[in-house]
PDB file of C-alpha atoms in Angstrom:
ATOM      1  CA  MET A   1      37.258  56.865  17.962  1.00  0.00           C
ATOM      2  CA  THR A   2      34.753  55.150  19.100  1.00  0.00           C
ATOM      3  CA  ILE A   3      31.687  54.492  16.618  1.00  0.00           C
ATOM      4  CA  ALA A   4      28.589  54.167  18.178  1.00  0.00           C
ATOM      5  CA  HIS A   5      25.654  52.147  16.640  1.00  0.00           C
ATOM      6  CA  ALA A   6      22.357  52.860  16.960  1.00  0.00           C
ATOM      7  CA  GLU A   7      20.196  50.304  19.010  1.00  0.00           C
ATOM      8  CA  SER A   8      17.156  49.516  16.802  1.00  0.00           C
ATOM      9  CA  PRO A   9      15.171  46.207  16.609  1.00  0.00           C
ATOM     10  CA  ARG A  10      16.042  44.137  13.537  1.00  0.00           C
ATOM     11  CA  PRO A  11      12.630  44.102  11.254  1.00  0.00           C
ATOM     12  CA  THR A  12      10.680  41.027  10.874  1.00  0.00           C
ATOM     13  CA  LEU A  13       8.130  40.205   8.260  1.00  0.00           C
ATOM     14  CA  PRO A  14       4.462  39.669   9.503  1.00  0.00           C
ATOM     15  CA  PRO A  15       3.889  35.999   9.479  1.00  0.00           C
ATOM     16  CA  GLU A  16       1.694  36.068   5.914  1.00  0.00           C
ATOM     17  CA  GLN A  17       4.795  37.175   4.263  1.00  0.00           C
ATOM     18  CA  ARG A  18       7.277  34.606   5.631  1.00  0.00           C
ATOM     19  CA  THR A  19       6.114  32.281   3.092  1.00  0.00           C
ATOM     20  CA  ASN A  20       4.002  33.451   0.081  1.00  0.00           C
ATOM     21  CA  GLY A  21       3.008  36.940   0.640  1.00  0.00           C
ATOM     22  CA  LYS A  22      -0.144  38.537  -0.879  1.00  0.00           C
ATOM     23  CA  GLN A  23       1.874  40.094  -3.731  1.00  0.00           C
ATOM     24  CA  THR A  24       3.135  37.040  -4.591  1.00  0.00           C
ATOM     25  CA  LEU A  25       0.428  34.969  -4.506  1.00  0.00           C
ATOM     26  CA  SER A  26      -1.662  37.554  -6.552  1.00  0.00           C
ATOM     27  CA  ALA A  27       0.283  36.285  -9.323  1.00  0.00           C
ATOM     28  CA  VAL A  28      -1.344  33.066  -9.113  1.00  0.00           C
ATOM     29  CA  GLU A  29      -4.830  33.884  -7.976  1.00  0.00           C
ATOM     30  CA  LYS A  30      -6.311  33.040 -11.514  1.00  0.00           C
ATOM     31  CA  LEU A  31      -5.217  29.425 -11.182  1.00  0.00           C
ATOM     32  CA  LYS A  32      -7.029  29.019  -7.666  1.00  0.00           C
ATOM     33  CA  PRO A  33      -9.913  27.372  -9.236  1.00  0.00           C
ATOM     34  CA  LEU A  34      -7.380  25.193 -11.045  1.00  0.00           C
ATOM     35  CA  THR A  35      -6.004  23.837  -7.622  1.00  0.00           C
ATOM     36  CA  THR A  36      -8.158  24.228  -4.721  1.00  0.00           C
ATOM     37  CA  ALA A  37     -11.362  23.337  -6.539  1.00  0.00           C
ATOM     38  CA  CYS A  38      -9.767  19.928  -7.596  1.00  0.00           C
ATOM     39  CA  ALA A  39      -8.313  19.204  -3.723  1.00  0.00           C
ATOM     40  CA  ALA A  40     -10.193  18.189  -0.498  1.00  0.00           C
ATOM     41  CA  ARG A  41      -9.175  17.314   2.870  1.00  0.00           C
ATOM     42  CA  ILE A  42      -9.038  14.051   4.600  1.00  0.00           C
ATOM     43  CA  GLU A  43      -9.829  14.370   8.261  1.00  0.00           C
ATOM     44  CA  SER A  44     -10.424  11.859  11.106  1.00  0.00           C
ATOM     45  CA  THR A  45     -14.047  11.623  12.409  1.00  0.00           C
ATOM     46  CA  LEU A  46     -12.834  14.244  15.168  1.00  0.00           C
ATOM     47  CA  GLY A  47     -12.256  16.873  12.414  1.00  0.00           C
ATOM     48  CA  ARG A  48      -8.295  16.836  12.658  1.00  0.00           C
ATOM     49  CA  ALA A  49      -6.780  17.056   9.264  1.00  0.00           C
ATOM     50  CA  ILE A  50      -4.890  14.249   8.035  1.00  0.00           C
ATOM     51  CA  CYS A  51      -3.750  15.113   4.359  1.00  0.00           C
ATOM     52  CA  ALA A  52      -5.102  16.459   1.445  1.00  0.00           C
ATOM     53  CA  ALA A  53      -6.600  14.696  -1.709  1.00  0.00           C
ATOM     54  CA  THR A  54      -6.800  15.098  -5.587  1.00  0.00           C
ATOM     55  CA  ILE A  55      -9.800  14.731  -7.108  1.00  0.00           C
ATOM     56  CA  VAL A  56      -9.915  12.400 -10.135  1.00  0.00           C
ATOM     57  CA  GLY A  57     -13.149  11.506 -10.960  1.00  0.00           C
ATOM     58  CA  GLU A  58     -16.299  13.541 -10.942  1.00  0.00           C
ATOM     59  CA  ASP A  59     -18.468  10.673  -9.109  1.00  0.00           C
ATOM     60  CA  GLY A  60     -16.135  10.896  -6.079  1.00  0.00           C
ATOM     61  CA  TYR A  61     -12.696   9.379  -7.195  1.00  0.00           C
ATOM     62  CA  VAL A  62      -9.553  10.681  -5.112  1.00  0.00           C
ATOM     63  CA  LEU A  63      -6.113   9.913  -4.638  1.00  0.00           C
ATOM     64  CA  PHE A  64      -4.071  10.498  -1.338  1.00  0.00           C
ATOM     65  CA  LYS A  65      -1.194   9.443   0.689  1.00  0.00           C
ATOM     66  CA  ALA A  66      -1.529   5.792   1.867  1.00  0.00           C
ATOM     67  CA  SER A  67       0.868   5.645   4.585  1.00  0.00           C
ATOM     68  CA  GLU A  68      -1.011   8.813   6.407  1.00  0.00           C
ATOM     69  CA  VAL A  69      -4.305   6.991   6.122  1.00  0.00           C
ATOM     70  CA  PRO A  70      -4.057   3.148   7.237  1.00  0.00           C
ATOM     71  CA  ASP A  71      -7.738   2.642   7.969  1.00  0.00           C
ATOM     72  CA  LEU A  72     -10.259   4.619   6.078  1.00  0.00           C
ATOM     73  CA  GLY A  73     -12.825   3.589   8.454  1.00  0.00           C
ATOM     74  CA  LYS A  74     -11.352   6.270  10.976  1.00  0.00           C
ATOM     75  CA  ALA A  75     -11.087   8.862   8.505  1.00  0.00           C
ATOM     76  CA  ARG A  76     -13.539  11.048   6.409  1.00  0.00           C
ATOM     77  CA  ILE A  77     -13.290  13.568   3.358  1.00  0.00           C
ATOM     78  CA  LYS A  78     -14.146  17.116   3.358  1.00  0.00           C
ATOM     79  CA  PHE A  79     -14.730  19.015   0.292  1.00  0.00           C
ATOM     80  CA  GLY A  80     -14.455  23.221  -0.455  1.00  0.00           C
ATOM     81  CA  ASP A  81     -18.351  23.472  -0.456  1.00  0.00           C
ATOM     82  CA  GLY A  82     -18.705  21.742   2.669  1.00  0.00           C
ATOM     83  CA  ARG A  83     -19.694  18.350   1.965  1.00  0.00           C
ATOM     84  CA  THR A  84     -18.207  15.770   4.192  1.00  0.00           C
ATOM     85  CA  THR A  85     -18.432  11.786   3.837  1.00  0.00           C
ATOM     86  CA  GLU A  86     -17.034   8.667   4.407  1.00  0.00           C
ATOM     87  CA  LEU A  87     -14.338   6.824   1.726  1.00  0.00           C
ATOM     88  CA  ARG A  88     -14.754   3.332   0.032  1.00  0.00           C
ATOM     89  CA  GLU A  89     -11.218   2.057  -0.820  1.00  0.00           C
ATOM     90  CA  VAL A  90     -10.777   1.250  -4.367  1.00  0.00           C
ATOM     91  CA  HIS A  91      -7.124   0.434  -4.683  1.00  0.00           C
ATOM     92  CA  ARG A  92      -4.071   0.558  -2.413  1.00  0.00           C
ATOM     93  CA  GLU A  93      -0.601   0.909  -4.292  1.00  0.00           C
ATOM     94  CA  THR A  94       2.218   0.849  -1.731  1.00  0.00           C
ATOM     95  CA  SER A  95       4.985   1.131  -4.384  1.00  0.00           C
ATOM     96  CA  LEU A  96       3.623   4.540  -4.738  1.00  0.00           C
ATOM     97  CA  ASP A  97       2.357   5.240  -1.324  1.00  0.00           C
ATOM     98  CA  LEU A  98      -1.038   6.223  -2.847  1.00  0.00           C
ATOM     99  CA  VAL A  99      -4.707   5.145  -2.275  1.00  0.00           C
ATOM    100  CA  MET A 100      -7.422   5.522  -4.504  1.00  0.00           C
ATOM    101  CA  ALA A 101     -10.999   6.106  -2.721  1.00  0.00           C
ATOM    102  CA  GLN A 102     -14.446   7.083  -3.780  1.00  0.00           C
ATOM    103  CA  ALA A 103     -16.181   9.683  -1.603  1.00  0.00           C
ATOM    104  CA  VAL A 104     -19.606   7.970  -0.570  1.00  0.00           C
ATOM    105  CA  GLY A 105     -22.629   9.364  -2.296  1.00  0.00           C
ATOM    106  CA  ILE A 106     -20.726  12.252  -3.793  1.00  0.00           C
ATOM    107  CA  THR A 107     -21.124  13.517  -7.211  1.00  0.00           C
ATOM    108  CA  GLY A 108     -20.848  16.639  -9.410  1.00  0.00           C
ATOM    109  CA  LEU A 109     -16.916  17.031  -8.510  1.00  0.00           C
ATOM    110  CA  ARG A 110     -14.451  18.913 -10.446  1.00  0.00           C
ATOM    111  CA  ALA A 111     -11.763  16.548 -11.586  1.00  0.00           C
ATOM    112  CA  VAL A 112      -8.133  17.609 -11.983  1.00  0.00           C
ATOM    113  CA  SER A 113      -7.046  17.848 -15.678  1.00  0.00           C
ATOM    114  CA  PHE A 114      -3.121  16.620 -15.804  1.00  0.00           C
ATOM    115  CA  GLY A 115      -0.576  17.617 -18.087  1.00  0.00           C
ATOM    116  CA  ALA A 116       3.220  16.380 -18.413  1.00  0.00           C
ATOM    117  CA  ALA A 117       6.012  16.364 -15.959  1.00  0.00           C
ATOM    118  CA  ARG A 118       8.821  15.120 -17.438  1.00  0.00           C
ATOM    119  CA  PRO A 119       9.669  17.986 -19.747  1.00  0.00           C
ATOM    120  CA  LEU A 120      10.070  20.762 -16.609  1.00  0.00           C
ATOM    121  CA  ALA A 121      13.337  21.840 -16.264  1.00  0.00           C
ATOM    122  CA  MET A 122      15.045  23.020 -12.945  1.00  0.00           C
ATOM    123  CA  GLY A 123      13.606  26.432 -11.988  1.00  0.00           C
ATOM    124  CA  HIS A 124      10.118  25.948 -13.574  1.00  0.00           C
ATOM    125  CA  TRP A 125       7.396  27.948 -11.446  1.00  0.00           C
ATOM    126  CA  LEU A 126       4.905  25.463  -9.967  1.00  0.00           C
ATOM    127  CA  CYS A 127       1.484  26.238  -7.726  1.00  0.00           C
ATOM    128  CA  SER A 128       0.122  23.893  -5.181  1.00  0.00           C
ATOM    129  CA  VAL A 129      -2.676  24.172  -2.269  1.00  0.00           C
ATOM    130  CA  ALA A 130      -1.833  24.249   1.422  1.00  0.00           C
ATOM    131  CA  ASP A 131      -4.167  24.517   4.333  1.00  0.00           C
ATOM    132  CA  ALA A 132      -6.174  21.442   3.278  1.00  0.00           C
ATOM    133  CA  GLY A 133      -6.718  22.872  -0.132  1.00  0.00           C
ATOM    134  CA  LYS A 134      -7.782  26.590   0.822  1.00  0.00           C
ATOM    135  CA  GLU A 135      -4.726  28.610  -0.125  1.00  0.00           C
ATOM    136  CA  PRO A 136      -2.589  28.441  -3.517  1.00  0.00           C
ATOM    137  CA  ARG A 137       1.496  28.346  -2.629  1.00  0.00           C
ATOM    138  CA  ILE A 138       4.104  28.827  -5.295  1.00  0.00           C
ATOM    139  CA  GLY A 139       7.779  27.806  -5.904  1.00  0.00           C
ATOM    140  CA  ILE A 140      10.050  26.137  -8.168  1.00  0.00           C
ATOM    141  CA  VAL A 141      11.236  22.667  -9.531  1.00  0.00           C
ATOM    142  CA  SER A 142      14.405  22.402  -7.488  1.00  0.00           C
ATOM    143  CA  ALA A 143      16.080  19.307  -8.810  1.00  0.00           C
ATOM    144  CA  LYS A 144      15.854  16.488 -11.487  1.00  0.00           C
ATOM    145  CA  ILE A 145      13.069  13.743 -11.741  1.00  0.00           C
ATOM    146  CA  ARG A 146      14.784  10.743 -10.334  1.00  0.00           C
ATOM    147  CA  ARG A 147      14.174   7.691  -7.957  1.00  0.00           C
ATOM    148  CA  ILE A 148      14.522   7.917  -4.378  1.00  0.00           C
ATOM    149  CA  PRO A 149      15.611   4.560  -2.792  1.00  0.00           C
ATOM    150  CA  GLY A 150      14.247   3.411   0.413  1.00  0.00           C
ATOM    151  CA  THR A 151      16.004   3.288   3.683  1.00  0.00           C
ATOM    152  CA  GLY A 152      13.635   0.847   5.362  1.00  0.00           C
ATOM    153  CA  ALA A 153      11.347   1.239   8.290  1.00  0.00           C
ATOM    154  CA  ALA A 154      12.023   1.965  11.667  1.00  0.00           C
ATOM    155  CA  LEU A 155      10.628   2.014  15.440  1.00  0.00           C
ATOM    156  CA  GLY A 156      12.729   4.738  16.571  1.00  0.00           C
ATOM    157  CA  ILE A 157      14.540   2.772  19.731  1.00  0.00           C
ATOM    158  CA  ARG A 158      17.945   1.901  20.467  1.00  0.00           C
ATOM    159  CA  MET A 159      18.106  -1.755  21.609  1.00  0.00           C
ATOM    160  CA  ASP A 160      20.467  -3.548  24.114  1.00  0.00           C
ATOM    161  CA  GLU A 161      22.744  -5.358  21.716  1.00  0.00           C
ATOM    162  CA  LYS A 162      24.501  -7.695  24.430  1.00  0.00           C
ATOM    163  CA  SER A 163      21.488  -9.225  26.000  1.00  0.00           C
ATOM    164  CA  PRO A 164      22.606 -11.849  28.535  1.00  0.00           C
ATOM    165  CA  GLU A 165      22.632 -15.447  27.420  1.00  0.00           C
ATOM    166  CA  GLY A 166      19.348 -16.909  28.057  1.00  0.00           C
ATOM    167  CA  ALA A 167      17.362 -13.411  28.754  1.00  0.00           C
ATOM    168  CA  LYS A 168      13.980 -13.135  27.497  1.00  0.00           C
ATOM    169  CA  GLY A 169      13.341 -10.539  24.576  1.00  0.00           C
ATOM    170  CA  VAL A 170      15.043  -7.492  23.462  1.00  0.00           C
ATOM    171  CA  ARG A 171      15.480  -4.832  26.198  1.00  0.00           C
ATOM    172  CA  ILE A 172      14.758  -1.115  24.913  1.00  0.00           C
ATOM    173  CA  ILE A 173      17.724   1.289  26.026  1.00  0.00           C
ATOM    174  CA  GLY A 174      16.765   4.415  23.941  1.00  0.00           C
ATOM    175  CA  ILE A 175      13.608   6.104  22.328  1.00  0.00           C
ATOM    176  CA  ALA A 176      13.511   8.878  19.813  1.00  0.00           C
ATOM    177  CA  SER A 177      11.104  12.318  20.317  1.00  0.00           C
ATOM    178  CA  GLU A 178       7.993  11.661  18.464  1.00  0.00           C
ATOM    179  CA  SER A 179       9.135   8.479  16.639  1.00  0.00           C
ATOM    180  CA  PRO A 180       6.580   5.682  16.259  1.00  0.00           C
ATOM    181  CA  ALA A 181       7.504   3.653  19.295  1.00  0.00           C
ATOM    182  CA  GLU A 182       7.071   6.802  21.512  1.00  0.00           C
ATOM    183  CA  ILE A 183       3.455   7.500  19.817  1.00  0.00           C
ATOM    184  CA  ALA A 184       2.902   3.957  20.605  1.00  0.00           C
ATOM    185  CA  GLY A 185       3.542   4.023  24.263  1.00  0.00           C
ATOM    186  CA  LEU A 186       6.727   1.886  24.365  1.00  0.00           C
ATOM    187  CA  GLN A 187       9.393   3.055  27.061  1.00  0.00           C
ATOM    188  CA  GLU A 188      12.867   2.644  28.129  1.00  0.00           C
ATOM    189  CA  ASN A 189      13.530  -1.058  29.639  1.00  0.00           C
ATOM    190  CA  ASP A 190      10.514  -2.327  28.235  1.00  0.00           C
ATOM    191  CA  VAL A 191      11.638  -5.871  26.855  1.00  0.00           C
ATOM    192  CA  LEU A 192      10.147  -6.565  23.221  1.00  0.00           C
ATOM    193  CA  LEU A 193       9.175 -10.307  23.176  1.00  0.00           C
ATOM    194  CA  ALA A 194       7.125 -10.578  19.700  1.00  0.00           C
ATOM    195  CA  ILE A 195       6.802  -8.228  16.285  1.00  0.00           C
ATOM    196  CA  ALA A 196       4.030  -9.126  14.063  1.00  0.00           C
ATOM    197  CA  SER A 197       3.532 -12.375  15.724  1.00  0.00           C
ATOM    198  CA  LYS A 198       7.172 -13.439  15.370  1.00  0.00           C
ATOM    199  CA  ASN A 199       9.134 -13.918  18.360  1.00  0.00           C
ATOM    200  CA  VAL A 200      12.337 -11.915  18.806  1.00  0.00           C
ATOM    201  CA  ALA A 201      15.424 -12.711  21.355  1.00  0.00           C
ATOM    202  CA  GLN A 202      18.216 -10.507  19.567  1.00  0.00           C
ATOM    203  CA  TYR A 203      18.109  -6.844  18.346  1.00  0.00           C
ATOM    204  CA  ARG A 204      18.963  -8.280  14.668  1.00  0.00           C
ATOM    205  CA  GLU A 205      15.552 -10.076  14.515  1.00  0.00           C
ATOM    206  CA  VAL A 206      13.680  -6.743  15.178  1.00  0.00           C
ATOM    207  CA  HIS A 207      15.838  -4.764  12.854  1.00  0.00           C
ATOM    208  CA  ASP A 208      14.939  -7.272  10.220  1.00  0.00           C
ATOM    209  CA  ILE A 209      11.205  -7.879  10.981  1.00  0.00           C
ATOM    210  CA  VAL A 210      10.916  -3.849  10.962  1.00  0.00           C
ATOM    211  CA  ASN A 211      13.526  -3.137   7.869  1.00  0.00           C
ATOM    212  CA  LYS A 212      11.248  -5.279   5.633  1.00  0.00           C
ATOM    213  CA  ARG A 213       8.214  -3.500   5.981  1.00  0.00           C
ATOM    214  CA  GLN A 214       7.019  -0.207   4.657  1.00  0.00           C
ATOM    215  CA  PRO A 215       6.804   3.170   6.534  1.00  0.00           C
ATOM    216  CA  GLY A 216       3.175   3.765   7.076  1.00  0.00           C
ATOM    217  CA  GLU A 217       2.443  -0.124   7.863  1.00  0.00           C
ATOM    218  CA  ILE A 218       0.882  -1.222  11.466  1.00  0.00           C
ATOM    219  CA  VAL A 219       2.796  -3.922  13.379  1.00  0.00           C
ATOM    220  CA  GLU A 220       1.489  -5.533  16.674  1.00  0.00           C
ATOM    221  CA  ILE A 221       4.101  -5.705  19.275  1.00  0.00           C
ATOM    222  CA  ARG A 222       4.117  -7.817  22.381  1.00  0.00           C
ATOM    223  CA  TYR A 223       6.103  -6.576  25.185  1.00  0.00           C
ATOM    224  CA  LEU A 224       7.365  -6.896  28.838  1.00  0.00           C
ATOM    225  CA  ARG A 225       7.077  -4.168  30.995  1.00  0.00           C
ATOM    226  CA  LYS A 226       7.667  -4.737  34.781  1.00  0.00           C
ATOM    227  CA  ASN A 227       7.033  -8.378  34.626  1.00  0.00           C
ATOM    228  CA  LYS A 228       3.746  -7.950  33.041  1.00  0.00           C
ATOM    229  CA  GLU A 229       2.833  -8.601  29.366  1.00  0.00           C
ATOM    230  CA  GLU A 230       1.341  -5.977  27.242  1.00  0.00           C
ATOM    231  CA  THR A 231       0.588  -5.285  23.629  1.00  0.00           C
ATOM    232  CA  CYS A 232       0.582  -2.102  21.116  1.00  0.00           C
ATOM    233  CA  ARG A 233       0.238  -1.347  17.710  1.00  0.00           C
ATOM    234  CA  VAL A 234       2.817   0.699  16.191  1.00  0.00           C
ATOM    235  CA  ARG A 235       2.773   2.682  12.804  1.00  0.00           C
ATOM    236  CA  LEU A 236       6.348   2.411  11.223  1.00  0.00           C
ATOM    237  CA  ALA A 237       7.878   5.337   9.858  1.00  0.00           C
ATOM    238  CA  SER A 238      10.852   5.958   6.937  1.00  0.00           C
ATOM    239  CA  ARG A 239      14.170   5.633   8.855  1.00  0.00           C
ATOM    240  CA  THR A 240      15.211   8.902   7.572  1.00  0.00           C
ATOM    241  CA  LYS A 241      12.645  10.271   9.372  1.00  0.00           C
ATOM    242  CA  VAL A 242      13.383   8.642  12.470  1.00  0.00           C
ATOM    243  CA  LEU A 243      17.158   9.736  12.410  1.00  0.00           C
ATOM    244  CA  GLN A 244      16.153  13.560  11.807  1.00  0.00           C
ATOM    245  CA  ASN A 245      13.913  13.253  14.778  1.00  0.00           C
ATOM    246  CA  TRP A 246      16.736  11.753  16.938  1.00  0.00           C
ATOM    247  CA  GLU A 247      18.869  14.827  15.505  1.00  0.00           C
ATOM    248  CA  GLY A 248      15.981  17.318  16.565  1.00  0.00           C
ATOM    249  CA  GLU A 249      15.619  18.361  12.883  1.00  0.00           C
ATOM    250  CA  ASP A 250      11.781  17.331  12.390  1.00  0.00           C
ATOM    251  CA  PHE A 251      11.048  20.135  14.765  1.00  0.00           C
ATOM    252  CA  ALA A 252      13.063  22.594  12.903  1.00  0.00           C
ATOM    253  CA  ASN A 253      11.548  21.350   9.479  1.00  0.00           C
ATOM    254  CA  GLY A 254       8.164  22.085  11.120  1.00  0.00           C
ATOM    255  CA  GLY A 255       7.303  18.140  10.687  1.00  0.00           C
ATOM    256  CA  ILE A 256       8.253  15.937   7.558  1.00  0.00           C
ATOM    257  CA  SER A 257       6.059  13.115   6.184  1.00  0.00           C
ATOM    258  CA  LEU A 258       5.919   9.685   7.838  1.00  0.00           C
ATOM    259  CA  ARG A 259       7.347   8.151   4.563  1.00  0.00           C
ATOM    260  CA  THR A 260       9.887   9.857   2.553  1.00  0.00           C
ATOM    261  CA  ASP A 261      11.677   7.638   0.841  1.00  0.00           C
ATOM    262  CA  ASN A 262      11.364   4.263  -1.832  1.00  0.00           C
ATOM    263  CA  PHE A 263       9.556   5.761  -4.690  1.00  0.00           C
ATOM    264  CA  PRO A 264      10.177   4.895  -7.925  1.00  0.00           C
ATOM    265  CA  GLU A 265      10.161   8.590  -9.297  1.00  0.00           C
ATOM    266  CA  VAL A 266       9.806  12.135  -7.761  1.00  0.00           C
ATOM    267  CA  LEU A 267       9.474  15.605  -9.050  1.00  0.00           C
ATOM    268  CA  GLN A 268      11.346  17.858  -6.288  1.00  0.00           C
ATOM    269  CA  HIS A 269      10.144  21.406  -5.478  1.00  0.00           C
ATOM    270  CA  ASP A 270      10.253  23.662  -2.765  1.00  0.00           C
ATOM    271  CA  ILE A 271       6.491  25.438  -2.169  1.00  0.00           C
ATOM    272  CA  PRO A 272       6.312  25.777   1.524  1.00  0.00           C
ATOM    273  CA  LEU A 273       3.851  23.354   2.451  1.00  0.00           C
ATOM    274  CA  LEU A 274       2.995  20.865   5.529  1.00  0.00           C
ATOM    275  CA  PRO A 275       3.041  17.064   5.866  1.00  0.00           C
ATOM    276  CA  THR A 276      -0.932  17.507   5.937  1.00  0.00           C
ATOM    277  CA  ASP A 277      -0.815  19.245   2.407  1.00  0.00           C
ATOM    278  CA  MET A 278       0.599  15.966   0.975  1.00  0.00           C
ATOM    279  CA  GLY A 279      -1.616  14.119  -1.444  1.00  0.00           C
ATOM    280  CA  GLY A 280      -2.743  17.594  -2.870  1.00  0.00           C
ATOM    281  CA  PRO A 281      -2.272  18.494  -6.786  1.00  0.00           C
ATOM    282  CA  VAL A 282       0.997  20.585  -8.056  1.00  0.00           C
ATOM    283  CA  ALA A 283       0.562  22.279 -10.965  1.00  0.00           C
ATOM    284  CA  THR A 284       2.057  24.693 -13.501  1.00  0.00           C
ATOM    285  CA  LEU A 285       1.298  28.442 -13.723  1.00  0.00           C
ATOM    286  CA  GLU A 286      -0.062  27.594 -16.908  1.00  0.00           C
ATOM    287  CA  GLY A 287      -2.633  25.707 -15.053  1.00  0.00           C
ATOM    288  CA  LYS A 288      -1.303  22.189 -16.234  1.00  0.00           C
ATOM    289  CA  VAL A 289      -1.288  19.710 -13.106  1.00  0.00           C
ATOM    290  CA  VAL A 290       1.792  17.488 -13.337  1.00  0.00           C
ATOM    291  CA  GLY A 291       1.951  15.639 -10.231  1.00  0.00           C
ATOM    292  CA  ILE A 292       0.335  14.515  -6.520  1.00  0.00           C
ATOM    293  CA  ASN A 293       2.742  16.017  -3.856  1.00  0.00           C
ATOM    294  CA  ILE A 294       3.702  12.622  -1.583  1.00  0.00           C
ATOM    295  CA  ALA A 295       6.232  13.565   0.859  1.00  0.00           C
ATOM    296  CA  ARG A 296       7.344  16.842   3.049  1.00  0.00           C
ATOM    297  CA  VAL A 297      10.966  15.649   3.270  1.00  0.00           C
ATOM    298  CA  ASP A 298      12.632  18.940   4.947  1.00  0.00           C
ATOM    299  CA  ARG A 299      11.928  22.929   5.065  1.00  0.00           C
ATOM    300  CA  VAL A 300      12.805  23.450   1.497  1.00  0.00           C
ATOM    301  CA  THR A 301      12.077  19.866   0.038  1.00  0.00           C
ATOM    302  CA  THR A 302       8.789  18.227  -1.086  1.00  0.00           C
ATOM    303  CA  PHE A 303       8.471  15.253  -3.460  1.00  0.00           C
ATOM    304  CA  ALA A 304       5.558  14.884  -5.819  1.00  0.00           C
ATOM    305  CA  LEU A 305       4.782  11.839  -7.682  1.00  0.00           C
ATOM    306  CA  PRO A 306       4.884  13.042 -11.577  1.00  0.00           C
ATOM    307  CA  VAL A 307       1.625  12.515 -13.251  1.00  0.00           C
ATOM    308  CA  GLU A 308       3.639   9.811 -15.637  1.00  0.00           C
ATOM    309  CA  ALA A 309       4.577   7.748 -12.686  1.00  0.00           C
ATOM    310  CA  PHE A 310       0.893   6.872 -11.635  1.00  0.00           C
ATOM    311  CA  TRP A 311      -1.952   8.280 -14.029  1.00  0.00           C
ATOM    312  CA  THR A 312      -2.158   5.579 -16.412  1.00  0.00           C
ATOM    313  CA  GLU A 313      -2.434   2.505 -13.608  1.00  0.00           C
ATOM    314  CA  ALA A 314      -4.538   4.848 -11.801  1.00  0.00           C
ATOM    315  CA  GLN A 315      -7.114   5.360 -14.722  1.00  0.00           C
ATOM    316  CA  GLN A 316      -7.448   1.134 -14.727  1.00  0.00           C
ATOM    317  CA  TRP A 317      -8.149   1.498 -10.899  1.00  0.00           C
ATOM    318  CA  MET A 318     -11.147   3.390 -11.717  1.00  0.00           C
ATOM    319  CA  GLN A 319     -12.289   2.320 -14.716  1.00  0.00           C
ATOM    320  CA  ALA A 320     -12.373  -1.239 -13.251  1.00  0.00           C
ATOM    321  CA  ASP A 321     -14.213  -0.130 -10.081  1.00  0.00           C
ATOM    322  CA  ARG A 322     -16.580   1.348 -12.238  1.00  0.00           C
ATOM    323  CA  HIS A 323     -17.420  -1.512 -14.592  1.00  0.00           C
ATOM    324  CA  PRO A 324     -16.041  -4.483 -12.473  1.00  0.00           C
ATOM    325  CA  PRO A 325     -15.290  -7.373 -15.064  1.00  0.00           C
ATOM    326  CA  LYS A 326     -18.268 -10.246 -15.067  1.00  0.00           C
ATOM    327  CA  ALA A 327     -17.334 -14.048 -13.685  1.00  0.00           C
ATOM    328  CA  VAL A 328     -16.159 -16.244 -16.360  1.00  0.00           C
ATOM    329  CA  ARG A 329     -18.229 -19.675 -15.937  1.00  0.00           C
ATOM    330  CA  ALA A 330     -15.817 -22.592 -15.523  1.00  0.00           C
ATOM    331  CA  GLU A 331     -15.657 -25.052 -18.273  1.00  0.00           C
TER     332      GLU A 331
END
């Protein structure tokens, strides 16, 4: 006997229900003022979203992801009420991948109120903001708070390891898709001559120079293309991100952050966010902000800096900027 199966299209959820649907988000609607009101958007001078920011001072102080904004002169901040202005850098903390800046000429903001992250257990509900601070999203704590070791920075190239003796520079034999090297315009068969003003003749020299730097740093590269010397500036990425790009997983994940590792402590959660949402606040459903999103790692993993990892230091940066110490007269 043959059993006939009816041909029917597999039902799919509409786009608005594939992450957090309206019914789900209705449970956290009351938290919207506590999350979206304390977030802002960092964008390019042309209006392209770069990352989110967390408002920590009513007089314009904000925190956001440092590696995404290496030059504040090429960025601006936009608040929920539509105000847009320039940013003044106050402190850049590479170990935390954080920048504290002040929005020029802005007052009357709603600063975030922090709670405690370390007591949270796995499975605890959390809320954050997506779309540059416009929309709340929810998820859960998905791992214990822990340190994330660094894997080093990378260009995203394969190099000729057997350069002929006496050959000039190091030849590129492969470039990862959407890698720092490709974005900067480097191509296969280009010959690297110098990185950050240091001449290179062996692939290990390139590796050592790059690996000692942090993802997000910009290095100048001098190279040879068709017997003509050129220069370019490359913004480095985490080795983890580059390797994922080589396997095509970055595309599948919808994009991951430029820097995804080397954090002293992270709170891991699974709230559906994008790399451009990093820098925004993450809160409990009781309305306590417990951290700042710092890295989108894959489709279901986001790292946040727990409040205990940065807030004591951040308050000192802000207070020192508000009340700079007076110069001490020499004896």
